[in-house]
Amino acid sequence: MRKKIIAANWKMNMTVAETESFLESFRLEIEDVTGVEIVIAPPFTALAKLSELLGGSQKIRLGAQNFYFEKSGAYTGEISATMLRELFVKYVIVGHSERRAIFGETDAIINQKVLAAHASELKPILCVGETLAEREAGKEKQVLETQLRGGLAGVTPGQLLDTVIAYEPVWAIGTGKTATSAQAQDAHAHTRAVIAGLSDQATADKVRIQYGGSVKPANARELLHQPDIDGALVGGASLEARSFAEIIKAGGEE
Ligand code: PEP
């Protein structure tokens, strides 16, 4: 049984003050929720405050949105895994489509980040997904396979168990368009099959695969109850405590 994992990706939103007030309301909203792992990935500037407020909470885990794979040195503007670990960050989002498209991250760079995350005992959330043009050309499965094989090169089966995959069709991110539950399930089943090819079926059956792309309280339940959908990576709808909590409740056993 895979425990659902629902993560907030706040992107370049939320000041420290907004983070504090979010957490105050959010904690009340999720008081009765059980059976779901919750992750919040704020911007770097709010990580220390959120870490302090969470105080090692088992219920809400701290995530980061990015990091650089080198240990330290002359990398202006970058943040290392050690710096994240010092703040008790547990998960790190790697290879988000915005990092790929805007900041030029390739599968090779993403792979270095996945490997560096594991070397520092951070759990990567590896994002993969096709663009609209790729889907319209019928290439979505091929794109997923390339991104998974590239991003996960050299990752051991043991490390795969500490890796979360987020299937995020680029055309559904921040657009209000959601993949249908059938499209998402199909992509997730394919993702699991690729992972089985990289390791073995027993390992692939344990790897959690999140769906991301305009997840909202209204569509969360159906998506989260597909057989191969093990959680969600939520952008826009995670900025508001109640809507993020409703998505979590849709996947939990409240
Ligand atoms: C995301 O960026 O990871 C995401 C899924 O965003 P949204 O929920 O806003 O589509």
PDB file of C-alpha atoms and ligand atoms in Angstrom:
ATOM      1  CA  MET A   1       0.000   0.000   0.000  1.00  0.00           C
ATOM      2  CA  ARG A   2       1.522   3.327  -1.069  1.00  0.00           C
ATOM      3  CA  LYS A   3       0.887   6.193   1.321  1.00  0.00           C
ATOM      4  CA  LYS A   4      -0.418   9.215  -0.571  1.00  0.00           C
ATOM      5  CA  ILE A   5       1.897  12.225  -0.721  1.00  0.00           C
ATOM      6  CA  ILE A   6       0.427  15.644  -1.413  1.00  0.00           C
ATOM      7  CA  ALA A   7       2.876  18.485  -1.873  1.00  0.00           C
ATOM      8  CA  ALA A   8       2.538  22.243  -2.192  1.00  0.00           C
ATOM      9  CA  ASN A   9       4.819  23.969  -4.670  1.00  0.00           C
ATOM     10  CA  TRP A  10       4.531  27.636  -3.808  1.00  0.00           C
ATOM     11  CA  LYS A  11       6.905  28.719  -6.593  1.00  0.00           C
ATOM     12  CA  MET A  12       7.859  32.431  -6.321  1.00  0.00           C
ATOM     13  CA  ASN A  13       4.984  33.231  -3.974  1.00  0.00           C
ATOM     14  CA  MET A  14       4.548  33.747  -0.215  1.00  0.00           C
ATOM     15  CA  THR A  15       6.570  36.065   2.000  1.00  0.00           C
ATOM     16  CA  VAL A  16       7.658  35.002   5.477  1.00  0.00           C
ATOM     17  CA  ALA A  17       4.657  36.813   6.987  1.00  0.00           C
ATOM     18  CA  GLU A  18       2.274  35.121   4.534  1.00  0.00           C
ATOM     19  CA  THR A  19       3.846  31.749   5.331  1.00  0.00           C
ATOM     20  CA  GLU A  20       3.204  32.260   9.043  1.00  0.00           C
ATOM     21  CA  SER A  21      -0.420  33.151   8.556  1.00  0.00           C
ATOM     22  CA  PHE A  22      -0.941  30.292   6.072  1.00  0.00           C
ATOM     23  CA  LEU A  23       0.406  27.758   8.554  1.00  0.00           C
ATOM     24  CA  GLU A  24      -1.783  29.010  11.347  1.00  0.00           C
ATOM     25  CA  SER A  25      -4.969  28.437   9.316  1.00  0.00           C
ATOM     26  CA  PHE A  26      -3.697  25.314   7.572  1.00  0.00           C
ATOM     27  CA  ARG A  27      -2.945  23.469  10.810  1.00  0.00           C
ATOM     28  CA  LEU A  28      -6.551  23.914  11.926  1.00  0.00           C
ATOM     29  CA  GLU A  29      -7.868  22.781   8.549  1.00  0.00           C
ATOM     30  CA  ILE A  30      -5.937  19.496   8.578  1.00  0.00           C
ATOM     31  CA  GLU A  31      -6.283  18.644  12.269  1.00  0.00           C
ATOM     32  CA  ASP A  32      -8.298  15.467  11.595  1.00  0.00           C
ATOM     33  CA  VAL A  33      -6.478  14.295   8.492  1.00  0.00           C
ATOM     34  CA  THR A  34      -4.620  10.990   8.676  1.00  0.00           C
ATOM     35  CA  GLY A  35      -3.011   8.651   6.197  1.00  0.00           C
ATOM     36  CA  VAL A  36      -1.494  11.301   3.904  1.00  0.00           C
ATOM     37  CA  GLU A  37       2.030  12.648   3.845  1.00  0.00           C
ATOM     38  CA  ILE A  38       1.889  16.431   3.451  1.00  0.00           C
ATOM     39  CA  VAL A  39       4.810  18.438   2.063  1.00  0.00           C
ATOM     40  CA  ILE A  40       5.147  22.208   1.712  1.00  0.00           C
ATOM     41  CA  ALA A  41       7.861  23.608  -0.558  1.00  0.00           C
ATOM     42  CA  PRO A  42       8.020  27.368   0.077  1.00  0.00           C
ATOM     43  CA  PRO A  43      10.493  29.751  -1.571  1.00  0.00           C
ATOM     44  CA  PHE A  44      14.009  29.592  -0.076  1.00  0.00           C
ATOM     45  CA  THR A  45      13.433  32.800   1.906  1.00  0.00           C
ATOM     46  CA  ALA A  46      10.615  31.201   3.918  1.00  0.00           C
ATOM     47  CA  LEU A  47      12.313  27.829   4.537  1.00  0.00           C
ATOM     48  CA  ALA A  48      13.989  28.760   7.830  1.00  0.00           C
ATOM     49  CA  LYS A  49      10.813  30.247   9.302  1.00  0.00           C
ATOM     50  CA  LEU A  50       8.666  27.342   8.160  1.00  0.00           C
ATOM     51  CA  SER A  51      11.210  24.894   9.540  1.00  0.00           C
ATOM     52  CA  GLU A  52      11.116  26.645  12.902  1.00  0.00           C
ATOM     53  CA  LEU A  53       7.299  26.733  12.955  1.00  0.00           C
ATOM     54  CA  LEU A  54       6.987  23.061  11.975  1.00  0.00           C
ATOM     55  CA  GLY A  55       9.470  22.068  14.688  1.00  0.00           C
ATOM     56  CA  GLY A  56      10.129  18.630  13.202  1.00  0.00           C
ATOM     57  CA  SER A  57       6.427  17.880  12.591  1.00  0.00           C
ATOM     58  CA  GLN A  58       5.765  14.353  11.324  1.00  0.00           C
ATOM     59  CA  LYS A  59       2.506  15.474   9.760  1.00  0.00           C
ATOM     60  CA  ILE A  60       3.801  18.296   7.570  1.00  0.00           C
ATOM     61  CA  ARG A  61       7.193  17.814   5.943  1.00  0.00           C
ATOM     62  CA  LEU A  62       9.410  20.534   4.618  1.00  0.00           C
ATOM     63  CA  GLY A  63      10.304  20.594   0.940  1.00  0.00           C
ATOM     64  CA  ALA A  64      12.503  22.809  -1.237  1.00  0.00           C
ATOM     65  CA  GLN A  65      11.804  23.789  -4.824  1.00  0.00           C
ATOM     66  CA  ASN A  66      15.330  23.397  -6.154  1.00  0.00           C
ATOM     67  CA  PHE A  67      18.998  23.152  -5.190  1.00  0.00           C
ATOM     68  CA  TYR A  68      22.397  22.873  -6.876  1.00  0.00           C
ATOM     69  CA  PHE A  69      24.223  19.556  -7.021  1.00  0.00           C
ATOM     70  CA  GLU A  70      27.695  20.799  -6.038  1.00  0.00           C
ATOM     71  CA  LYS A  71      28.601  20.664  -2.349  1.00  0.00           C
ATOM     72  CA  SER A  72      29.768  24.292  -1.946  1.00  0.00           C
ATOM     73  CA  GLY A  73      31.804  26.946  -3.729  1.00  0.00           C
ATOM     74  CA  ALA A  74      31.586  29.692  -6.304  1.00  0.00           C
ATOM     75  CA  TYR A  75      28.006  29.197  -7.514  1.00  0.00           C
ATOM     76  CA  THR A  76      26.440  32.610  -7.046  1.00  0.00           C
ATOM     77  CA  GLY A  77      22.747  32.438  -6.312  1.00  0.00           C
ATOM     78  CA  GLU A  78      22.644  28.714  -5.614  1.00  0.00           C
ATOM     79  CA  ILE A  79      21.770  26.634  -2.544  1.00  0.00           C
ATOM     80  CA  SER A  80      23.339  23.282  -1.572  1.00  0.00           C
ATOM     81  CA  ALA A  81      21.830  20.083  -0.219  1.00  0.00           C
ATOM     82  CA  THR A  82      23.733  20.591   3.050  1.00  0.00           C
ATOM     83  CA  MET A  83      22.097  23.992   3.498  1.00  0.00           C
ATOM     84  CA  LEU A  84      18.679  22.396   3.002  1.00  0.00           C
ATOM     85  CA  ARG A  85      19.450  19.543   5.385  1.00  0.00           C
ATOM     86  CA  GLU A  86      20.482  22.034   8.060  1.00  0.00           C
ATOM     87  CA  LEU A  87      16.895  23.334   7.953  1.00  0.00           C
ATOM     88  CA  PHE A  88      15.457  19.794   8.169  1.00  0.00           C
ATOM     89  CA  VAL A  89      14.247  19.810   4.584  1.00  0.00           C
ATOM     90  CA  LYS A  90      13.187  16.310   3.613  1.00  0.00           C
ATOM     91  CA  TYR A  91      12.032  16.568  -0.008  1.00  0.00           C
ATOM     92  CA  VAL A  92      13.352  18.566  -2.932  1.00  0.00           C
ATOM     93  CA  ILE A  93      11.553  19.179  -6.214  1.00  0.00           C
ATOM     94  CA  VAL A  94      13.848  18.454  -9.153  1.00  0.00           C
ATOM     95  CA  GLY A  95      13.274  19.019 -12.854  1.00  0.00           C
ATOM     96  CA  HIS A  96      10.074  21.037 -12.628  1.00  0.00           C
ATOM     97  CA  SER A  97       8.971  22.019 -16.144  1.00  0.00           C
ATOM     98  CA  GLU A  98       9.534  25.693 -15.285  1.00  0.00           C
ATOM     99  CA  ARG A  99      13.163  24.872 -14.402  1.00  0.00           C
ATOM    100  CA  ARG A 100      13.487  22.949 -17.660  1.00  0.00           C
ATOM    101  CA  ALA A 101      11.843  25.597 -19.871  1.00  0.00           C
ATOM    102  CA  ILE A 102      12.893  28.881 -18.236  1.00  0.00           C
ATOM    103  CA  PHE A 103      16.235  27.950 -16.677  1.00  0.00           C
ATOM    104  CA  GLY A 104      17.428  25.470 -19.291  1.00  0.00           C
ATOM    105  CA  GLU A 105      17.748  22.409 -17.056  1.00  0.00           C
ATOM    106  CA  THR A 106      18.486  19.305 -19.087  1.00  0.00           C
ATOM    107  CA  ASP A 107      17.940  15.655 -18.160  1.00  0.00           C
ATOM    108  CA  ALA A 108      21.704  15.451 -17.477  1.00  0.00           C
ATOM    109  CA  ILE A 109      21.602  18.334 -14.970  1.00  0.00           C
ATOM    110  CA  ILE A 110      18.437  16.946 -13.416  1.00  0.00           C
ATOM    111  CA  ASN A 111      20.110  13.548 -13.069  1.00  0.00           C
ATOM    112  CA  GLN A 112      23.043  15.137 -11.202  1.00  0.00           C
ATOM    113  CA  LYS A 113      20.544  16.756  -8.855  1.00  0.00           C
ATOM    114  CA  VAL A 114      18.689  13.484  -8.249  1.00  0.00           C
ATOM    115  CA  LEU A 115      21.963  11.709  -7.454  1.00  0.00           C
ATOM    116  CA  ALA A 116      23.206  14.584  -5.249  1.00  0.00           C
ATOM    117  CA  ALA A 117      19.893  14.664  -3.380  1.00  0.00           C
ATOM    118  CA  HIS A 118      20.215  10.961  -2.533  1.00  0.00           C
ATOM    119  CA  ALA A 119      23.860  11.390  -1.550  1.00  0.00           C
ATOM    120  CA  SER A 120      22.684  13.944   1.032  1.00  0.00           C
ATOM    121  CA  GLU A 121      19.623  11.982   2.145  1.00  0.00           C
ATOM    122  CA  LEU A 122      17.172  14.377   0.586  1.00  0.00           C
ATOM    123  CA  LYS A 123      14.274  12.718  -1.197  1.00  0.00           C
ATOM    124  CA  PRO A 124      13.878  14.052  -4.733  1.00  0.00           C
ATOM    125  CA  ILE A 125      10.471  14.690  -6.274  1.00  0.00           C
ATOM    126  CA  LEU A 126      11.388  14.236  -9.929  1.00  0.00           C
ATOM    127  CA  CYS A 127       9.001  16.043 -12.289  1.00  0.00           C
ATOM    128  CA  VAL A 128       8.385  14.693 -15.765  1.00  0.00           C
ATOM    129  CA  GLY A 129       5.764  15.520 -18.363  1.00  0.00           C
ATOM    130  CA  GLU A 130       5.111  16.315 -21.989  1.00  0.00           C
ATOM    131  CA  THR A 131       4.242  19.622 -23.673  1.00  0.00           C
ATOM    132  CA  LEU A 132       1.023  20.099 -25.622  1.00  0.00           C
ATOM    133  CA  ALA A 133       2.885  19.787 -28.941  1.00  0.00           C
ATOM    134  CA  GLU A 134       4.417  16.502 -27.803  1.00  0.00           C
ATOM    135  CA  ARG A 135       1.020  15.140 -26.756  1.00  0.00           C
ATOM    136  CA  GLU A 136      -0.589  16.254 -30.002  1.00  0.00           C
ATOM    137  CA  ALA A 137       2.179  14.467 -31.892  1.00  0.00           C
ATOM    138  CA  GLY A 138       1.397  11.300 -29.914  1.00  0.00           C
ATOM    139  CA  LYS A 139       4.829  11.358 -28.287  1.00  0.00           C
ATOM    140  CA  GLU A 140       3.900  11.652 -24.618  1.00  0.00           C
ATOM    141  CA  LYS A 141       5.006   8.146 -23.651  1.00  0.00           C
ATOM    142  CA  GLN A 142       8.307   8.513 -25.470  1.00  0.00           C
ATOM    143  CA  VAL A 143       8.950  11.859 -23.720  1.00  0.00           C
ATOM    144  CA  LEU A 144       8.159  10.357 -20.328  1.00  0.00           C
ATOM    145  CA  GLU A 145      10.492   7.459 -20.945  1.00  0.00           C
ATOM    146  CA  THR A 146      13.349   9.746 -22.039  1.00  0.00           C
ATOM    147  CA  GLN A 147      12.922  12.023 -19.025  1.00  0.00           C
ATOM    148  CA  LEU A 148      12.644   9.104 -16.597  1.00  0.00           C
ATOM    149  CA  ARG A 149      15.635   7.224 -18.007  1.00  0.00           C
ATOM    150  CA  GLY A 150      17.688  10.441 -18.121  1.00  0.00           C
ATOM    151  CA  GLY A 151      16.681  11.726 -14.696  1.00  0.00           C
ATOM    152  CA  LEU A 152      17.021   8.377 -12.946  1.00  0.00           C
ATOM    153  CA  ALA A 153      20.279   7.151 -14.525  1.00  0.00           C
ATOM    154  CA  GLY A 154      22.471   5.504 -11.899  1.00  0.00           C
ATOM    155  CA  VAL A 155      19.765   5.544  -9.208  1.00  0.00           C
ATOM    156  CA  THR A 156      19.724   2.241  -7.294  1.00  0.00           C
ATOM    157  CA  PRO A 157      16.486   0.348  -6.550  1.00  0.00           C
ATOM    158  CA  GLY A 158      16.919   1.306  -2.875  1.00  0.00           C
ATOM    159  CA  GLN A 159      17.174   4.986  -3.825  1.00  0.00           C
ATOM    160  CA  LEU A 160      14.156   4.651  -6.112  1.00  0.00           C
ATOM    161  CA  LEU A 161      12.077   3.817  -3.040  1.00  0.00           C
ATOM    162  CA  ASP A 162      13.091   7.224  -1.658  1.00  0.00           C
ATOM    163  CA  THR A 163      12.260   8.983  -4.916  1.00  0.00           C
ATOM    164  CA  VAL A 164       8.860  10.438  -5.739  1.00  0.00           C
ATOM    165  CA  ILE A 165       7.904  10.959  -9.371  1.00  0.00           C
ATOM    166  CA  ALA A 166       5.551  13.789 -10.300  1.00  0.00           C
ATOM    167  CA  TYR A 167       3.816  13.379 -13.642  1.00  0.00           C
ATOM    168  CA  GLU A 168       3.033  16.923 -14.686  1.00  0.00           C
ATOM    169  CA  PRO A 169       1.793  17.424 -18.237  1.00  0.00           C
ATOM    170  CA  VAL A 170       3.172  20.869 -19.077  1.00  0.00           C
ATOM    171  CA  TRP A 171      -0.058  21.888 -20.832  1.00  0.00           C
ATOM    172  CA  ALA A 172      -1.971  21.412 -17.571  1.00  0.00           C
ATOM    173  CA  ILE A 173       0.319  23.446 -15.296  1.00  0.00           C
ATOM    174  CA  GLY A 174      -1.192  26.739 -14.223  1.00  0.00           C
ATOM    175  CA  THR A 175      -3.549  26.677 -17.217  1.00  0.00           C
ATOM    176  CA  GLY A 176      -6.729  25.484 -15.534  1.00  0.00           C
ATOM    177  CA  LYS A 177      -6.668  22.485 -17.916  1.00  0.00           C
ATOM    178  CA  THR A 178      -6.419  19.177 -16.112  1.00  0.00           C
ATOM    179  CA  ALA A 179      -5.592  15.837 -17.653  1.00  0.00           C
ATOM    180  CA  THR A 180      -8.665  13.615 -17.472  1.00  0.00           C
ATOM    181  CA  SER A 181      -8.356  10.930 -14.845  1.00  0.00           C
ATOM    182  CA  ALA A 182      -8.036   8.378 -17.667  1.00  0.00           C
ATOM    183  CA  GLN A 183      -5.196  10.326 -19.357  1.00  0.00           C
ATOM    184  CA  ALA A 184      -3.422  10.735 -16.030  1.00  0.00           C
ATOM    185  CA  GLN A 185      -3.869   7.073 -15.055  1.00  0.00           C
ATOM    186  CA  ASP A 186      -2.539   5.974 -18.441  1.00  0.00           C
ATOM    187  CA  ALA A 187       0.589   8.163 -18.044  1.00  0.00           C
ATOM    188  CA  HIS A 188       1.103   6.960 -14.466  1.00  0.00           C
ATOM    189  CA  ALA A 189       0.823   3.292 -15.451  1.00  0.00           C
ATOM    190  CA  HIS A 190       3.375   3.924 -18.210  1.00  0.00           C
ATOM    191  CA  THR A 191       5.665   5.695 -15.729  1.00  0.00           C
ATOM    192  CA  ARG A 192       5.482   2.727 -13.394  1.00  0.00           C
ATOM    193  CA  ALA A 193       6.272   0.344 -16.242  1.00  0.00           C
ATOM    194  CA  VAL A 194       9.357   2.407 -17.166  1.00  0.00           C
ATOM    195  CA  ILE A 195      10.480   2.347 -13.530  1.00  0.00           C
ATOM    196  CA  ALA A 196      10.002  -1.435 -13.455  1.00  0.00           C
ATOM    197  CA  GLY A 197      12.248  -1.626 -16.520  1.00  0.00           C
ATOM    198  CA  LEU A 198      14.893   0.412 -14.711  1.00  0.00           C
ATOM    199  CA  SER A 199      14.661  -1.740 -11.580  1.00  0.00           C
ATOM    200  CA  ASP A 200      12.124  -4.512 -10.983  1.00  0.00           C
ATOM    201  CA  GLN A 201       8.354  -4.796 -10.607  1.00  0.00           C
ATOM    202  CA  ALA A 202       8.408  -5.053  -6.791  1.00  0.00           C
ATOM    203  CA  THR A 203      10.366  -1.781  -6.550  1.00  0.00           C
ATOM    204  CA  ALA A 204       8.180  -0.034  -9.127  1.00  0.00           C
ATOM    205  CA  ASP A 205       5.063  -1.093  -7.219  1.00  0.00           C
ATOM    206  CA  LYS A 206       6.321   0.808  -4.178  1.00  0.00           C
ATOM    207  CA  VAL A 207       7.352   4.063  -5.896  1.00  0.00           C
ATOM    208  CA  ARG A 208       4.912   6.899  -5.396  1.00  0.00           C
ATOM    209  CA  ILE A 209       3.817   8.828  -8.480  1.00  0.00           C
ATOM    210  CA  GLN A 210       2.093  12.175  -7.993  1.00  0.00           C
ATOM    211  CA  TYR A 211      -0.080  13.937 -10.538  1.00  0.00           C
ATOM    212  CA  GLY A 212       0.396  17.680 -11.036  1.00  0.00           C
ATOM    213  CA  GLY A 213      -1.410  20.139 -13.274  1.00  0.00           C
ATOM    214  CA  SER A 214      -4.253  22.369 -12.100  1.00  0.00           C
ATOM    215  CA  VAL A 215      -5.282  20.060  -9.244  1.00  0.00           C
ATOM    216  CA  LYS A 216      -8.150  21.725  -7.366  1.00  0.00           C
ATOM    217  CA  PRO A 217     -10.566  20.641  -4.641  1.00  0.00           C
ATOM    218  CA  ALA A 218     -13.158  19.969  -7.377  1.00  0.00           C
ATOM    219  CA  ASN A 219     -11.062  17.491  -9.372  1.00  0.00           C
ATOM    220  CA  ALA A 220      -8.782  16.048  -6.673  1.00  0.00           C
ATOM    221  CA  ARG A 221     -10.940  13.155  -5.513  1.00  0.00           C
ATOM    222  CA  GLU A 222     -11.305  11.510  -8.893  1.00  0.00           C
ATOM    223  CA  LEU A 223      -7.618  11.939  -9.757  1.00  0.00           C
ATOM    224  CA  LEU A 224      -6.413  10.733  -6.366  1.00  0.00           C
ATOM    225  CA  HIS A 225      -8.445   7.548  -6.548  1.00  0.00           C
ATOM    226  CA  GLN A 226      -6.922   6.225  -9.756  1.00  0.00           C
ATOM    227  CA  PRO A 227      -4.938   3.029  -9.152  1.00  0.00           C
ATOM    228  CA  ASP A 228      -1.524   4.454 -10.073  1.00  0.00           C
ATOM    229  CA  ILE A 229      -1.973   8.001  -8.739  1.00  0.00           C
ATOM    230  CA  ASP A 230      -0.352   8.246  -5.330  1.00  0.00           C
ATOM    231  CA  GLY A 231      -0.671  11.919  -4.574  1.00  0.00           C
ATOM    232  CA  ALA A 232      -0.521  15.377  -6.065  1.00  0.00           C
ATOM    233  CA  LEU A 233       1.933  18.197  -6.611  1.00  0.00           C
ATOM    234  CA  VAL A 234      -0.128  21.335  -6.313  1.00  0.00           C
ATOM    235  CA  GLY A 235       0.812  24.829  -7.444  1.00  0.00           C
ATOM    236  CA  GLY A 236      -1.884  27.524  -7.531  1.00  0.00           C
ATOM    237  CA  ALA A 237      -4.417  25.776  -5.286  1.00  0.00           C
ATOM    238  CA  SER A 238      -1.801  25.254  -2.551  1.00  0.00           C
ATOM    239  CA  LEU A 239      -1.441  28.988  -1.887  1.00  0.00           C
ATOM    240  CA  GLU A 240      -4.694  29.099   0.018  1.00  0.00           C
ATOM    241  CA  ALA A 241      -4.907  27.038   3.228  1.00  0.00           C
ATOM    242  CA  ARG A 242      -8.480  25.861   2.777  1.00  0.00           C
ATOM    243  CA  SER A 243      -8.170  24.769  -0.846  1.00  0.00           C
ATOM    244  CA  PHE A 244      -4.902  22.922  -0.187  1.00  0.00           C
ATOM    245  CA  ALA A 245      -6.494  21.241   2.840  1.00  0.00           C
ATOM    246  CA  GLU A 246      -9.510  20.189   0.769  1.00  0.00           C
ATOM    247  CA  ILE A 247      -7.249  18.536  -1.788  1.00  0.00           C
ATOM    248  CA  ILE A 248      -5.470  16.687   1.039  1.00  0.00           C
ATOM    249  CA  LYS A 249      -8.781  15.574   2.515  1.00  0.00           C
ATOM    250  CA  ALA A 250      -9.801  14.252  -0.907  1.00  0.00           C
ATOM    251  CA  GLY A 251      -6.810  11.909  -0.763  1.00  0.00           C
ATOM    252  CA  GLY A 252      -6.922  11.059   2.940  1.00  0.00           C
ATOM    253  CA  GLU A 253      -8.874   8.881   5.309  1.00  0.00           C
ATOM    254  CA  GLU A 254     -10.302  11.654   7.458  1.00  0.00           C
TER     255      GLU A 254
HETATM  256  C1  PEP B   1       3.103  22.824 -10.514  1.00  0.00           C
HETATM  257  O1  PEP B   1       3.662  23.820 -10.907  1.00  0.00           O
HETATM  258  O2  PEP B   1       3.771  21.895 -10.018  1.00  0.00           O
HETATM  259  C2  PEP B   1       1.660  22.761 -10.657  1.00  0.00           C
HETATM  260  C3  PEP B   1       1.098  21.587 -10.725  1.00  0.00           C
HETATM  261  O3  PEP B   1       0.991  23.953 -10.748  1.00  0.00           O
HETATM  262  P1  PEP B   1      -0.616  24.156 -10.811  1.00  0.00           P
HETATM  263  O4  PEP B   1      -1.217  23.299  -9.753  1.00  0.00           O
HETATM  264  O5  PEP B   1      -0.807  25.629 -10.538  1.00  0.00           O
HETATM  265  O6  PEP B   1      -1.026  23.751 -12.190  1.00  0.00           O
END
